[in-house]
PDB file of C-alpha atoms in Angstrom:
ATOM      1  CA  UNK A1034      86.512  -4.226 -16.733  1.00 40.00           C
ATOM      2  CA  UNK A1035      83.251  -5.221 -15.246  1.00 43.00           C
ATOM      3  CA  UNK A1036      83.204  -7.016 -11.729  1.00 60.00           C
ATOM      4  CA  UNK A1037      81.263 -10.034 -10.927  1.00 74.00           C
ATOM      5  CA  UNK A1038      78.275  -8.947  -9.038  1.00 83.00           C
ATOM      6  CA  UNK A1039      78.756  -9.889  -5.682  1.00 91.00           C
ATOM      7  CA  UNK A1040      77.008 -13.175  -4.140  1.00 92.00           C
ATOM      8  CA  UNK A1041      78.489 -13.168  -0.394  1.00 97.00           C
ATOM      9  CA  UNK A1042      78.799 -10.390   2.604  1.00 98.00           C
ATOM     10  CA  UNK A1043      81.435 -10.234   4.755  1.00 98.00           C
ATOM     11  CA  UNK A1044      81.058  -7.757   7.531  1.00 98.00           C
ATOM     12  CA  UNK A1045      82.903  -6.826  10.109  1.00 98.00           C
ATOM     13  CA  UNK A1046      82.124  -6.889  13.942  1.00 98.00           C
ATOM     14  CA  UNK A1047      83.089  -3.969  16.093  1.00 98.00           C
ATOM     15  CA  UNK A1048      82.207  -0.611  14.254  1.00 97.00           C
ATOM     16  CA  UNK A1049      80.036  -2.104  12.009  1.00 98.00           C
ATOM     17  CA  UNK A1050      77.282  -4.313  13.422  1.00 98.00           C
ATOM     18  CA  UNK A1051      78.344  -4.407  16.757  1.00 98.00           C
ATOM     19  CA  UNK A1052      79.184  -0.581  18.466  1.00 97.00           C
ATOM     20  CA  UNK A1053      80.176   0.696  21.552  1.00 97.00           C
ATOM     21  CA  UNK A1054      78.964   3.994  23.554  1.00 97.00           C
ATOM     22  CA  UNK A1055      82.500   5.280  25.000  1.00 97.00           C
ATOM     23  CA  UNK A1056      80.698   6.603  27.650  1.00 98.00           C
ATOM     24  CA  UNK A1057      80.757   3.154  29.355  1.00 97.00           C
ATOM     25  CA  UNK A1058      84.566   3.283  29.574  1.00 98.00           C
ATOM     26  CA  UNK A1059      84.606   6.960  30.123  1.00 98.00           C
ATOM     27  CA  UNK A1060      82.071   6.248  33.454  1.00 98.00           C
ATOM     28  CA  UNK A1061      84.171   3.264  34.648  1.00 97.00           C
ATOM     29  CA  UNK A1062      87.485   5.632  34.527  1.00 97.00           C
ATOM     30  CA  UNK A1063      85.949   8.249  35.970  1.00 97.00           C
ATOM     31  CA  UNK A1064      84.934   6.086  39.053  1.00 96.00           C
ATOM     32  CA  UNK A1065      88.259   4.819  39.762  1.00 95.00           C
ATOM     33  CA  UNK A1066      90.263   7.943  39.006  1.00 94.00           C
ATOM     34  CA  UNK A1067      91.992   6.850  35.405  1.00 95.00           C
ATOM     35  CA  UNK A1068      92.859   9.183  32.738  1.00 96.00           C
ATOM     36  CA  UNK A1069      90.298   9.447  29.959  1.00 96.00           C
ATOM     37  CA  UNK A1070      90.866   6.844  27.333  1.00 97.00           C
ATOM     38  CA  UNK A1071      93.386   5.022  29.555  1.00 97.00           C
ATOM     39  CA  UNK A1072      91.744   1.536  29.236  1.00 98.00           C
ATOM     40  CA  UNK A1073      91.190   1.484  25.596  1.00 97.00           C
ATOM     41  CA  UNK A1074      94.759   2.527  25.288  1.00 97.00           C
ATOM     42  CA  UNK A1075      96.462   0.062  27.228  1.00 98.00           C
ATOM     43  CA  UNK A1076      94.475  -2.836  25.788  1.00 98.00           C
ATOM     44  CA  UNK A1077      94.977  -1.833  22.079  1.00 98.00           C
ATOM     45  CA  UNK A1078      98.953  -1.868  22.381  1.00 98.00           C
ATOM     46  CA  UNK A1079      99.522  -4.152  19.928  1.00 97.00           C
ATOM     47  CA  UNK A1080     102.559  -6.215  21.399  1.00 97.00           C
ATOM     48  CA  UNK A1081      99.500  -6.891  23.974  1.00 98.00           C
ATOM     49  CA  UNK A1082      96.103  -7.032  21.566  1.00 98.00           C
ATOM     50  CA  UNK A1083      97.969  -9.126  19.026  1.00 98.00           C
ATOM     51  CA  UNK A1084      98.375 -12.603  20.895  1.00 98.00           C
ATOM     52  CA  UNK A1085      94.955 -12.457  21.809  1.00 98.00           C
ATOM     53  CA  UNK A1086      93.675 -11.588  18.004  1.00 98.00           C
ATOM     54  CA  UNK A1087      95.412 -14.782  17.114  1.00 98.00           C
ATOM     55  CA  UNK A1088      94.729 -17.092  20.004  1.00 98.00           C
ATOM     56  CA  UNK A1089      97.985 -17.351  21.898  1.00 98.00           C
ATOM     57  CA  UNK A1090      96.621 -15.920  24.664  1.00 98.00           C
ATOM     58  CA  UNK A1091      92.875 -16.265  25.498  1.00 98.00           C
ATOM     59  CA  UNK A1092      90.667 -13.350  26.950  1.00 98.00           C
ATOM     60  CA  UNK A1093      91.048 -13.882  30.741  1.00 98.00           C
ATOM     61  CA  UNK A1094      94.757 -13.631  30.253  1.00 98.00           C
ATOM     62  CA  UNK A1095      94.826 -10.313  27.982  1.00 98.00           C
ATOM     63  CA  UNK A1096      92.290  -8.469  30.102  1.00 98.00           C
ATOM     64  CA  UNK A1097      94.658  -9.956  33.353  1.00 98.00           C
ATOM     65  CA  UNK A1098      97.765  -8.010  31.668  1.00 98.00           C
ATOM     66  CA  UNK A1099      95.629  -4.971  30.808  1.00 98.00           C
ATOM     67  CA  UNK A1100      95.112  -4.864  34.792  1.00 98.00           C
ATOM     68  CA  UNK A1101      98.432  -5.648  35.356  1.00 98.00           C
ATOM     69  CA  UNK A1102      99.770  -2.522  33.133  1.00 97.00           C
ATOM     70  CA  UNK A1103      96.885  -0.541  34.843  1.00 97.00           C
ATOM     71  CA  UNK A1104      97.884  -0.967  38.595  1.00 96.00           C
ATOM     72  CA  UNK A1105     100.646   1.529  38.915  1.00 94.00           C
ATOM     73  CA  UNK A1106      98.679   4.445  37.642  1.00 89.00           C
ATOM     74  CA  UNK A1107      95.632   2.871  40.673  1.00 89.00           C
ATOM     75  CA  UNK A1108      98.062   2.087  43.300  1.00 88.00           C
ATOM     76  CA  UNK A1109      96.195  -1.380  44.119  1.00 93.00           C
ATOM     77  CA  UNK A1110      96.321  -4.681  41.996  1.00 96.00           C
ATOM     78  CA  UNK A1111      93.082  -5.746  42.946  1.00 97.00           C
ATOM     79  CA  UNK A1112      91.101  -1.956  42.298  1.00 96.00           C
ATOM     80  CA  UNK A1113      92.719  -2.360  38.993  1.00 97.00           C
ATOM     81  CA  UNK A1114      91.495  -5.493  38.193  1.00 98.00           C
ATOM     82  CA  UNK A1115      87.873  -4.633  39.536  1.00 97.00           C
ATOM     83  CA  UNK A1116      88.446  -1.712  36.741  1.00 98.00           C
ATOM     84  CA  UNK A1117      88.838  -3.181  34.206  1.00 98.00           C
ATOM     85  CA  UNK A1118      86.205  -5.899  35.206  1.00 98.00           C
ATOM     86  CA  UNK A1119      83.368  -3.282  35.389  1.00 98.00           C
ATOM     87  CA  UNK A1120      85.069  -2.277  31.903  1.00 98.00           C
ATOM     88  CA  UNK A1121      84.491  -5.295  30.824  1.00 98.00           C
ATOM     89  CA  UNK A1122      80.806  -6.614  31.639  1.00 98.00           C
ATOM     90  CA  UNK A1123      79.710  -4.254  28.904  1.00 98.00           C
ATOM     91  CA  UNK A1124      80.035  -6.247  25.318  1.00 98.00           C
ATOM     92  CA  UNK A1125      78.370  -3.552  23.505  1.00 98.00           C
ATOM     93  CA  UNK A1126      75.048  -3.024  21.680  1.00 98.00           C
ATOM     94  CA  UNK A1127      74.208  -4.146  18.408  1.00 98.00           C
ATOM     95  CA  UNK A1128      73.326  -2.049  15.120  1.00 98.00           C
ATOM     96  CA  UNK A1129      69.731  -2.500  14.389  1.00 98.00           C
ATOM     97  CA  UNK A1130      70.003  -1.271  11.001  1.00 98.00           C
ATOM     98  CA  UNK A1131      72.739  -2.975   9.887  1.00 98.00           C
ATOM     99  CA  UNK A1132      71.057  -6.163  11.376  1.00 98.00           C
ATOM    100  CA  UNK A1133      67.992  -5.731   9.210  1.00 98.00           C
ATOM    101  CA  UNK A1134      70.354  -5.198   6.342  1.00 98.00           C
ATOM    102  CA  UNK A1135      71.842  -8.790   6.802  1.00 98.00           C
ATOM    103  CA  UNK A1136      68.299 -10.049   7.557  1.00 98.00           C
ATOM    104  CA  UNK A1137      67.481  -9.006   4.243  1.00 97.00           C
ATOM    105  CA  UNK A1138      70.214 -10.055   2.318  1.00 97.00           C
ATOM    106  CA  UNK A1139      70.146 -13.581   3.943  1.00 97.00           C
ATOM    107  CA  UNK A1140      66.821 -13.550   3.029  1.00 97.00           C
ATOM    108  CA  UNK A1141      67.391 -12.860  -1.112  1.00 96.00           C
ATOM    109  CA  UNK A1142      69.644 -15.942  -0.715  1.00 96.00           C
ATOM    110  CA  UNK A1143      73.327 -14.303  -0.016  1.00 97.00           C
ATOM    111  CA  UNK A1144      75.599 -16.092   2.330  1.00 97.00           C
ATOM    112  CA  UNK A1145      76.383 -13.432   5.222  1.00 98.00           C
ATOM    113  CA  UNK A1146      79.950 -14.039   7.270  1.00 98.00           C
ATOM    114  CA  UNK A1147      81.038 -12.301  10.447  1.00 98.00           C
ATOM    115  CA  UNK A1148      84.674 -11.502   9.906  1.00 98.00           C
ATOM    116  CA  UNK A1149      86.531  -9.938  12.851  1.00 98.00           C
ATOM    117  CA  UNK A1150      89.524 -10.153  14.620  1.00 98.00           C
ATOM    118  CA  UNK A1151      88.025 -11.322  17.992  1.00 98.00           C
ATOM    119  CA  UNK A1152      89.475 -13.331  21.061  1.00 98.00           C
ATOM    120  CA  UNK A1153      87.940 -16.501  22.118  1.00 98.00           C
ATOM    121  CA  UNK A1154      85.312 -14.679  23.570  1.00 98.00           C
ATOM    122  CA  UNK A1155      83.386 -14.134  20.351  1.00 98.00           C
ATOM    123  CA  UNK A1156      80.974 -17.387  20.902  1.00 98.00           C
ATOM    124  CA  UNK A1157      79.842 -15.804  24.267  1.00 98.00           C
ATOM    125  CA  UNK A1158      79.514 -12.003  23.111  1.00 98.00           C
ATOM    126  CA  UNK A1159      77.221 -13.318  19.888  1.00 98.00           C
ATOM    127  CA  UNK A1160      74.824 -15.383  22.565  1.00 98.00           C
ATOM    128  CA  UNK A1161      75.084 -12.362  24.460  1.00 98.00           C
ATOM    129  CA  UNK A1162      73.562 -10.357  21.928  1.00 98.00           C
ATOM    130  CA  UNK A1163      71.269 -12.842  20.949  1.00 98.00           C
ATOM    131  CA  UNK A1164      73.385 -12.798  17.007  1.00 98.00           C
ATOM    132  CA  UNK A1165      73.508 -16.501  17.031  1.00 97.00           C
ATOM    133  CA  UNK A1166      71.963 -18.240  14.185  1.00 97.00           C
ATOM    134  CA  UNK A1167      72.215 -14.577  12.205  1.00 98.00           C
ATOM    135  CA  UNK A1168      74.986 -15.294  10.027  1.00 98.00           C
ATOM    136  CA  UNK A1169      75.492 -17.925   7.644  1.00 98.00           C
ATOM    137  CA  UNK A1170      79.710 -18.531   8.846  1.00 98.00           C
ATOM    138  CA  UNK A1171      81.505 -16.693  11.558  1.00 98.00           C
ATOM    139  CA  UNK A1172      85.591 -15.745  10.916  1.00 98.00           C
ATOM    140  CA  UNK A1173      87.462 -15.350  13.987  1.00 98.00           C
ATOM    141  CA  UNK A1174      90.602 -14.222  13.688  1.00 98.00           C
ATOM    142  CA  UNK A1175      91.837 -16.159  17.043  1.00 98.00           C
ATOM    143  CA  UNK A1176      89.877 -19.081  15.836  1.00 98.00           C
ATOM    144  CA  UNK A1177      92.406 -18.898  12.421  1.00 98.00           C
ATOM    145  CA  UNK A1178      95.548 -17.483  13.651  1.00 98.00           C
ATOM    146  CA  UNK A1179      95.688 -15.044  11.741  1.00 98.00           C
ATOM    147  CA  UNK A1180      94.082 -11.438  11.573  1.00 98.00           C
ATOM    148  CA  UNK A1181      92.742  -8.494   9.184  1.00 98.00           C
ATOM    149  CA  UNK A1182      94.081  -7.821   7.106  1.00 98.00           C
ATOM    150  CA  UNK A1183      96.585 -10.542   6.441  1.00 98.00           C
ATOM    151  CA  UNK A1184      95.756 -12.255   2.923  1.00 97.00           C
ATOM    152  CA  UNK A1185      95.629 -15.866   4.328  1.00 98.00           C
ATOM    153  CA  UNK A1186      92.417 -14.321   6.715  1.00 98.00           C
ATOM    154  CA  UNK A1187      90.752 -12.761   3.786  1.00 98.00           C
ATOM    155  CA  UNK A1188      91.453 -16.405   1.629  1.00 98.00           C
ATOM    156  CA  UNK A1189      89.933 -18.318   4.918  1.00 98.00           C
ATOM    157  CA  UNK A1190      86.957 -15.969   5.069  1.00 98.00           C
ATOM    158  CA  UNK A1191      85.714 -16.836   1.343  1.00 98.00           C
ATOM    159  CA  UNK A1192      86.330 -20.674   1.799  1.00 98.00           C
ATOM    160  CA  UNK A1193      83.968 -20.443   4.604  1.00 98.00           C
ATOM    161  CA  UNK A1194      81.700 -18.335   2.513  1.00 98.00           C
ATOM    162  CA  UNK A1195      82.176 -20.722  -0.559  1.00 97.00           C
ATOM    163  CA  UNK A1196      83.153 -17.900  -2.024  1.00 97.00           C
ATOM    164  CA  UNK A1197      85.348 -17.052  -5.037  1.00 97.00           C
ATOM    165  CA  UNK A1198      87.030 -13.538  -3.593  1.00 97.00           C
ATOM    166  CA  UNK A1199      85.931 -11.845  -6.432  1.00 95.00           C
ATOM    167  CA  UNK A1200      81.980 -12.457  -5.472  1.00 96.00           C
ATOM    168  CA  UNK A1201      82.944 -11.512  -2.150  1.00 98.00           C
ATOM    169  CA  UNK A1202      81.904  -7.719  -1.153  1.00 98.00           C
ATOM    170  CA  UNK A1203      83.707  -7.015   2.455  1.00 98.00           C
ATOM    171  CA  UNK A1204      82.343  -4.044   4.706  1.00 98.00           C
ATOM    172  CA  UNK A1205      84.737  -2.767   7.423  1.00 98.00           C
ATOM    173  CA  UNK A1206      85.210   0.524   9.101  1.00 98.00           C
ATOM    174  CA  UNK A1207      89.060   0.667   9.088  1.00 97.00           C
ATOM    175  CA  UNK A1208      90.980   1.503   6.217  1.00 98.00           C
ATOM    176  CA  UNK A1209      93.750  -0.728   6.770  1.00 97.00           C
ATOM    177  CA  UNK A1210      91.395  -4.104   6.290  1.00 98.00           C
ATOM    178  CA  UNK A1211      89.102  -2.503   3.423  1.00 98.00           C
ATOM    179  CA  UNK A1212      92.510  -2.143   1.542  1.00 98.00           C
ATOM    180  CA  UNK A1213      93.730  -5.716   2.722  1.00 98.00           C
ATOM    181  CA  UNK A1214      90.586  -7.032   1.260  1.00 98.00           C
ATOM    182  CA  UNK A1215      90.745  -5.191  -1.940  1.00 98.00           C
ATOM    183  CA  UNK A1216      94.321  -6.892  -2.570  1.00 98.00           C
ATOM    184  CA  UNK A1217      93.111 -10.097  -1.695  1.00 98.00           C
ATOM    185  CA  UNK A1218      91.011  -8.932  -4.120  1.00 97.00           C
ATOM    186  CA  UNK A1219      87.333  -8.809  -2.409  1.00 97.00           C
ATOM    187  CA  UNK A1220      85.306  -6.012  -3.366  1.00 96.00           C
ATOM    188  CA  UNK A1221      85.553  -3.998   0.001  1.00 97.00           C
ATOM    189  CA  UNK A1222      83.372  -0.727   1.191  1.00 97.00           C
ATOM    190  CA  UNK A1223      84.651   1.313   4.131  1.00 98.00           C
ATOM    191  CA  UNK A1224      82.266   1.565   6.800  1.00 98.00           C
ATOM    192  CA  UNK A1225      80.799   5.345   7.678  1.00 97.00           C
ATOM    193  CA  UNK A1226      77.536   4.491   8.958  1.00 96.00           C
ATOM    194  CA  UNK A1227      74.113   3.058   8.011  1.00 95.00           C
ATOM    195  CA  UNK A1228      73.497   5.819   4.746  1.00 96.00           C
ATOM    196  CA  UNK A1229      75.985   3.784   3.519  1.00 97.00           C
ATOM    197  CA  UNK A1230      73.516   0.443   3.147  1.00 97.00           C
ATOM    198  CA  UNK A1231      72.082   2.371   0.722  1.00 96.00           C
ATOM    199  CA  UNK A1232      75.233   2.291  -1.422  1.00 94.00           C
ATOM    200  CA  UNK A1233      75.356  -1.744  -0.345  1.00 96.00           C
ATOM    201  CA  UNK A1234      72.092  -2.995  -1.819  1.00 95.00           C
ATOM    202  CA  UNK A1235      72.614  -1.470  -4.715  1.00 93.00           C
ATOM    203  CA  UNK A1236      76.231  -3.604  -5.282  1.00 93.00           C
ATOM    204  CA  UNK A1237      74.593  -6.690  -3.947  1.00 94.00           C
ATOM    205  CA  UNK A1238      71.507  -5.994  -6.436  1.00 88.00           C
ATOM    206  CA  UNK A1239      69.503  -8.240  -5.145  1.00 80.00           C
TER     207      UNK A1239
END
């Protein structure tokens, strides 16, 4: 069977457009004697990432129990705070090639969506990187209550795309939500880097 050609994007945030140098974090815990990879490691538990994903818990308050987790391995609450602060004031760089890429696609006329599983701090990060007014619909995963790759996110994400799912192509660089996608049945691509976007305008055609 053919598939529909695709008349939407919906591309995820961190790993895709947005990336991060892990020498940032790597600098911050080498300044206030951590273990490599400690920060990341703490704030990725997912009994503590997932409330903030889905907006029980905001930003401030995740990033306060990260610190909180983090002060018996500093000896001080408030070093371990001002840790994971520094951490913190870095929000990342964006792709330049993948931002041309949605350039041109919004250009052609295809609707372009954001769709991440973000905290409430989304809104400020996208000003921060001066991304707002680049995409057509943004699909926060705090904003919804639900996260990649949960089949009511992926249903959400084409209704703000207007959208049938099967005109929908979905880029992500994490297997678990390209195959969440593909049985909310999206077309999905797994992320490996920009010689990919090759493989992209050729399934948007356009």
């Amino acid at each position: 069977m053919v598939r529909e050609r695709a008349t939407a994007l919906l591309v995820d945030f961190d790993g895709v457009l947005r990336r991060w140098d892990p020498a940032v974090a790597a600098g911050v815990e080498r300044e206030y004697g951590l273990s490599g990879g400690v920060l990341a490691e703490i704030a990725m538990q997912w009994d503590r990432l997932q409330p903030a994903l889905t907006g029980q818990v905001n930003h401030v308050d995740w990033m306060t129990s990260v610190a909180d987790a983090l002060t018996p391995s500093v000896g001080d609450a408030a070093r371990a705070r001002a840790a994971v602060a520094r951490w913190q004031r870095y929000r990342g760089e964006v792709d330049p090639d993948v931002l041309a890429f949605i350039r041109e696609v919004r250009a052609a006329g295809i609707r372009v969506g954001l769709g991440t599983n973000a905290t409430d701090l989304l809104d400020a990060d996208l000003a921060a990187l001066d991304l707002v007014g680049e995409l057509d619909v943004v699909v926060n995963s705090s904003v919804l209550g639900v996260h990649k790759p949960a089949p009511e996110y992926f249903r959400a994400a084409c209704e703000a795309l207007e959208a049938a799912p099967s005109r929908v192509l979905f880029v992500d660089d994490e297997d678990r939500a390209v195959s969440g996608a593909r049985v909310a049945r999206l077309a999905a691509h797994r992320w490996s880097g920009p010689a990919d976007l090759r493989y992209l305008r050729a399934a948007l055609a356009y």
